[in-house]
XYZ file of C-alpha atoms in Angstrom:
352
model
C -35.445 -88.680 12.658
C -31.744 -88.516 11.747
C -29.040 -88.795 14.404
C -25.299 -88.081 14.101
C -22.543 -87.350 16.558
C -19.862 -89.231 18.470
C -20.555 -92.701 19.760
C -21.083 -91.392 23.297
C -22.551 -88.195 24.654
C -24.937 -85.680 23.130
C -22.225 -83.828 21.225
C -22.430 -82.273 17.758
C -20.493 -83.895 14.951
C -17.314 -82.134 13.796
C -17.356 -84.013 10.481
C -18.535 -81.703 7.644
C -19.994 -84.756 5.902
C -22.416 -85.395 8.779
C -25.398 -83.593 7.220
C -28.988 -84.460 8.030
C -30.460 -83.474 4.635
C -28.245 -82.517 1.703
C -29.380 -81.374 -1.712
C -27.136 -82.369 -4.611
C -27.534 -81.935 -8.363
C -27.649 -85.253 -10.195
C -28.762 -85.684 -13.794
C -31.644 -84.303 -15.886
C -34.349 -85.430 -13.472
C -33.110 -83.289 -10.626
C -36.184 -82.077 -8.638
C -36.327 -78.325 -9.092
C -39.594 -77.972 -7.115
C -40.223 -79.925 -3.928
C -41.251 -79.921 -0.254
C -39.402 -81.278 2.782
C -41.266 -81.429 6.057
C -41.553 -83.104 9.460
C -37.880 -84.018 9.974
C -35.783 -83.981 13.160
C -31.971 -84.031 13.021
C -29.809 -84.555 16.111
C -26.075 -83.851 16.603
C -25.152 -83.206 12.948
C -22.470 -80.923 11.567
C -25.296 -79.253 9.620
C -28.958 -80.201 9.706
C -29.848 -79.018 6.196
C -27.358 -78.172 3.425
C -28.136 -76.904 -0.075
C -25.461 -76.015 -2.586
C -27.484 -76.587 -5.743
C -29.286 -74.515 -8.352
C -32.752 -75.698 -7.304
C -35.398 -73.198 -8.384
C -37.964 -73.402 -5.602
C -38.651 -75.442 -2.512
C -40.396 -75.349 0.836
C -39.064 -76.473 4.219
C -41.514 -76.908 7.077
C -41.454 -78.372 10.582
C -37.740 -79.148 10.555
C -35.989 -79.370 13.927
C -32.178 -79.384 14.225
C -30.559 -79.991 17.600
C -26.919 -79.503 18.631
C -25.182 -78.821 15.306
C -21.440 -78.485 14.800
C -21.859 -75.677 12.237
C -25.123 -74.043 11.093
C -28.433 -75.833 11.516
C -29.465 -74.623 8.022
C -26.684 -73.857 5.537
C -28.356 -72.622 2.352
C -26.454 -71.791 -0.841
C -22.978 -71.254 0.626
C -21.350 -71.112 -2.825
C -23.910 -71.740 -5.588
C -25.646 -68.798 -7.260
C -29.050 -69.483 -8.788
C -32.595 -68.237 -9.217
C -33.814 -69.780 -6.004
C -36.932 -69.010 -3.983
C -37.131 -70.745 -0.613
C -39.884 -70.736 1.998
C -39.276 -71.923 5.537
C -42.061 -72.468 8.088
C -41.660 -73.618 11.687
C -37.956 -74.373 11.287
C -36.033 -74.459 14.548
C -32.377 -74.738 15.585
C -31.758 -75.561 19.230
C -28.175 -75.560 20.529
C -24.947 -75.791 18.605
C -22.691 -73.442 16.664
C -25.131 -71.593 14.397
C -28.729 -71.145 13.341
C -29.524 -70.130 9.741
C -26.886 -69.224 7.131
C -28.508 -68.084 3.872
C -26.472 -66.811 0.913
C -26.876 -66.297 -2.857
C -30.671 -66.696 -2.756
C -33.016 -64.560 -4.826
C -35.879 -64.756 -2.364
C -36.387 -66.172 1.118
C -39.568 -66.208 3.205
C -39.349 -67.366 6.809
C -42.389 -67.787 9.094
C -42.277 -68.679 12.797
C -38.651 -69.809 12.869
C -36.259 -69.728 15.805
C -32.681 -70.240 16.965
C -32.068 -70.858 20.672
C -29.133 -71.785 22.909
C -26.478 -71.133 20.249
C -22.948 -70.569 21.578
C -20.557 -69.751 18.794
C -17.943 -67.517 17.250
C -20.212 -67.270 14.187
C -22.936 -64.770 13.511
C -25.888 -66.799 14.722
C -28.193 -66.126 11.741
C -26.643 -64.675 8.571
C -28.410 -63.429 5.423
C -26.339 -62.386 2.373
C -28.797 -62.563 -0.462
C -31.531 -60.757 -2.421
C -34.969 -60.286 -0.864
C -35.851 -61.621 2.554
C -39.126 -61.635 4.491
C -39.127 -62.815 8.109
C -42.462 -62.973 9.910
C -42.075 -64.268 13.426
C -38.540 -65.041 14.594
C -37.622 -65.949 18.151
C -34.033 -65.975 19.474
C -33.497 -67.032 23.091
C -30.463 -67.789 25.288
C -27.916 -67.307 22.504
C -24.353 -66.197 23.322
C -22.652 -63.677 21.024
C -18.902 -63.433 20.416
C -16.867 -60.477 19.029
C -18.358 -58.665 16.021
C -21.230 -61.151 15.858
C -24.985 -60.718 15.622
C -28.182 -62.634 16.265
C -29.541 -61.551 12.842
C -27.153 -60.042 10.307
C -28.078 -58.792 6.842
C -25.418 -58.098 4.205
C -26.709 -56.489 1.015
C -30.211 -57.891 1.564
C -33.519 -56.075 1.070
C -36.568 -56.979 3.106
C -38.606 -56.942 6.290
C -38.453 -58.408 9.789
C -41.835 -58.598 11.567
C -42.444 -59.819 15.116
C -38.848 -60.534 16.046
C -38.227 -61.207 19.729
C -34.838 -61.566 21.382
C -34.906 -62.935 24.908
C -32.168 -63.613 27.438
C -29.366 -63.426 24.880
C -25.837 -62.674 26.132
C -23.740 -60.009 24.355
C -20.418 -61.358 25.565
C -17.884 -60.205 22.955
C -14.943 -58.215 24.269
C -15.580 -55.709 21.453
C -18.744 -55.099 19.385
C -21.714 -57.456 19.366
C -25.231 -56.829 18.101
C -28.802 -58.065 18.027
C -29.968 -57.147 14.506
C -27.276 -55.692 12.278
C -27.356 -54.376 8.687
C -24.264 -53.860 6.526
C -23.077 -53.790 2.911
C -25.891 -51.503 1.736
C -28.690 -53.663 3.160
C -32.194 -52.183 3.301
C -34.205 -53.689 6.163
C -37.518 -52.636 7.781
C -38.309 -53.870 11.295
C -41.912 -53.968 12.554
C -43.480 -54.848 15.884
C -40.317 -56.292 17.419
C -38.783 -56.305 20.883
C -36.204 -57.787 23.219
C -36.239 -58.699 26.897
C -33.877 -59.879 29.610
C -30.720 -59.555 27.514
C -27.352 -59.147 29.252
C -23.781 -58.080 28.605
C -20.698 -59.399 30.436
C -17.915 -58.532 27.962
C -16.105 -55.217 27.910
C -14.700 -53.086 25.126
C -16.365 -51.033 22.464
C -19.985 -50.396 21.482
C -22.702 -52.998 21.393
C -26.311 -52.574 20.414
C -29.592 -54.385 19.940
C -30.074 -52.670 16.546
C -27.151 -51.515 14.380
C -26.502 -50.188 10.882
C -23.231 -49.602 8.993
C -21.667 -49.423 5.536
C -24.362 -47.497 3.663
C -27.146 -49.673 5.038
C -30.608 -48.360 5.784
C -32.565 -49.660 8.748
C -36.118 -48.565 9.524
C -37.742 -49.392 12.858
C -41.515 -49.225 13.334
C -43.576 -49.748 16.500
C -40.819 -51.613 18.317
C -39.217 -51.594 21.777
C -35.504 -52.358 22.166
C -33.509 -52.183 25.411
C -29.735 -52.123 25.724
C -28.465 -55.273 27.515
C -28.380 -55.054 31.309
C -25.369 -55.466 33.550
C -23.227 -54.027 30.825
C -19.683 -52.802 30.529
C -18.624 -50.806 27.508
C -21.118 -48.492 25.802
C -24.613 -49.778 25.169
C -27.303 -48.637 22.785
C -30.839 -49.515 21.821
C -29.928 -48.364 18.275
C -26.457 -47.598 16.940
C -25.097 -46.355 13.608
C -21.473 -47.128 12.972
C -20.644 -44.417 10.437
C -22.040 -41.256 8.908
C -23.265 -43.093 5.819
C -25.484 -45.412 7.805
C -29.058 -44.350 8.447
C -31.570 -45.407 11.068
C -35.071 -43.994 10.779
C -37.437 -44.441 13.684
C -41.131 -44.161 12.846
C -44.379 -44.794 14.721
C -42.712 -43.935 18.022
C -40.436 -46.913 18.722
C -39.057 -46.948 22.285
C -35.240 -47.079 22.363
C -34.192 -47.884 25.917
C -30.420 -47.620 26.182
C -29.992 -44.688 23.820
C -29.375 -43.591 20.254
C -26.099 -42.847 18.502
C -25.974 -41.118 15.118
C -22.916 -41.421 12.914
C -20.964 -43.085 15.700
C -21.245 -39.928 17.811
C -22.066 -39.363 21.472
C -24.975 -41.420 22.708
C -28.267 -39.723 23.532
C -29.650 -41.768 26.397
C -33.014 -40.018 26.758
C -35.136 -37.172 25.400
C -37.646 -35.408 27.628
C -40.268 -32.966 26.395
C -43.161 -30.991 27.850
C -45.210 -27.839 27.254
C -46.300 -25.074 29.596
C -48.238 -21.848 29.255
C -45.978 -18.998 30.424
C -46.859 -15.353 30.955
C -43.685 -13.370 31.572
C -44.107 -10.097 33.505
C -43.440 -6.670 32.126
C -39.633 -6.457 32.047
C -37.710 -3.216 32.297
C -34.950 -1.933 30.015
C -31.876 -4.154 29.862
C -33.347 -6.496 32.463
C -34.437 -10.123 32.606
C -37.341 -12.171 33.995
C -37.399 -15.876 34.889
C -40.152 -18.512 34.960
C -39.818 -22.238 35.686
C -41.214 -25.356 34.045
C -41.452 -28.743 35.765
C -40.067 -31.634 33.686
C -39.511 -34.976 35.410
C -36.080 -36.511 34.896
C -34.229 -33.317 34.038
C -30.840 -32.965 35.747
C -28.409 -30.074 36.076
C -26.151 -29.739 33.005
C -28.547 -31.569 30.660
C -28.951 -29.966 27.229
C -32.062 -27.758 26.934
C -33.873 -26.456 23.874
C -37.024 -24.329 24.017
C -39.757 -23.661 21.497
C -41.002 -20.073 21.759
C -44.481 -19.158 20.460
C -44.351 -16.382 17.893
C -46.920 -14.319 19.770
C -44.656 -14.179 22.846
C -41.852 -12.385 20.998
C -42.376 -8.628 21.356
C -40.985 -6.089 18.917
C -37.433 -5.120 19.796
C -34.135 -6.730 20.769
C -34.973 -9.609 23.111
C -34.452 -13.318 23.459
C -35.261 -16.419 25.517
C -33.030 -19.256 26.716
C -33.347 -22.109 29.188
C -31.300 -24.328 31.488
C -31.876 -27.011 34.129
C -31.723 -24.995 37.306
C -32.565 -27.886 39.677
C -33.617 -31.500 39.494
C -36.844 -31.817 37.477
C -36.890 -28.045 36.858
C -36.039 -25.931 33.798
C -35.769 -22.178 34.114
C -36.603 -20.045 31.065
C -35.226 -16.496 31.041
C -36.608 -13.597 29.001
C -33.995 -10.916 28.303
C -35.011 -7.392 27.306
C -32.060 -5.744 25.535
C -33.939 -2.578 24.589
C -33.956 0.819 26.319
C -37.660 0.509 27.129
C -40.066 -1.828 28.907
C -41.275 -5.024 27.144
C -44.249 -7.159 28.204
C -44.349 -10.526 26.320
C -47.775 -11.993 25.649
C -48.736 -15.261 27.303
C -48.077 -18.339 25.159
C -47.532 -22.101 25.047
C -43.805 -22.868 25.290
C -42.197 -26.252 24.587
C -39.210 -27.451 26.595
C -36.918 -30.273 25.339
C -34.212 -31.857 27.488
C -31.552 -34.160 26.027
C -29.651 -36.539 28.281
C -26.329 -38.243 27.432
C-alpha cells in the first residue's frame, strides 16, 4: 500500500512527482518483461506511470484511489514496441482513469473507473491495437467535449462495457464511448443505465463517431441520458465521413443521427394483409393499418407486394391518419376499373 496526499484530509496530491509506481529506464539490466500485482495507491498524482520503452508487462489487481491526474498514465511521450496486459485494475475517484498512448498492443480485462470528476476525458486510448473485455464506469462526471472512453486512431474491440449513473454535464458536447482520428472500434454486448444530463448546449451521445472513424455496435443497448437539455442520442455521427454500423439488432434508445443530420428518435414497422376493393376509373380506395406509436405527421413508407400492382397507371401511398393508425390509399389513374390482388404490405413509420 502506497499513500500520498496532503498532511490532512483525503485529498489527491497535486505534485506530479507523487506517483505510486513509476517505470524508469536505467542501465543495461532494465527489466523488459515483468509483472506488477496486488498494489493499492491512495491520494497520488498518478497511481501508475510508465514513460519507458519496456517491451512487455502485466498489471493485475492494482487499485488507485483519489488521484490528482490519471490513475494509470501509460506511455505519455515514449514510443516503443510495447504490449501491456491489465487485469482487475481499478481507479476510484480523482481526475482521470486510464490514459494510454503510443502502445502497440493493450489488453484490459475487468477494469473500471468510478467517481471521476474532471475536465479530462476519463479514459483515453491513442495507440495501436486495444482489446477491452469487461469495463465498468459508474458515477463519473463528464465536462465539455469529454468522454468516458475515447479512442483516437486505435483499432480494437470493447466487450461487456457498462456505463451506470454517469453525468453528462458539459455545456456543449459530451459522450460515453467516442471514436475519432480514423479509429476502428467494434462494441459487443454493452449497455448503459441510469445516466443523466444536466448541462445544456449542443449534442451529446452515449456512442459517437467522428473524423473518419468507424464504429460497429453489436447486440448492445444504449439509452440517451435522462433529464436532458440539448439534443440527446443513443448513437451520433459528427460528420458525413464518420460511419456507425448497427448489427445484430442493437437497441438505440434516444435516437440515431447520421452525418450530423436530424435525429431519428424511433422506427416503427409492421405488416398487414390488405385486399383493396375494385376501384373505378380515376378513383381511389383506402384501407387502414394499426401501428402502435404512430402519430400524425410522422414519416411513412410502405412496401407494396408486386402481385398487388395491377397493369395500368396506378399507385399507393400512406400517411398517419390518426394516432396508431396508417391509412394506405390506392389510386387508379386509368379510364377503367382496377381490382388489386390481396397481398402482404409492410408499413414503416419514422419518428423525429
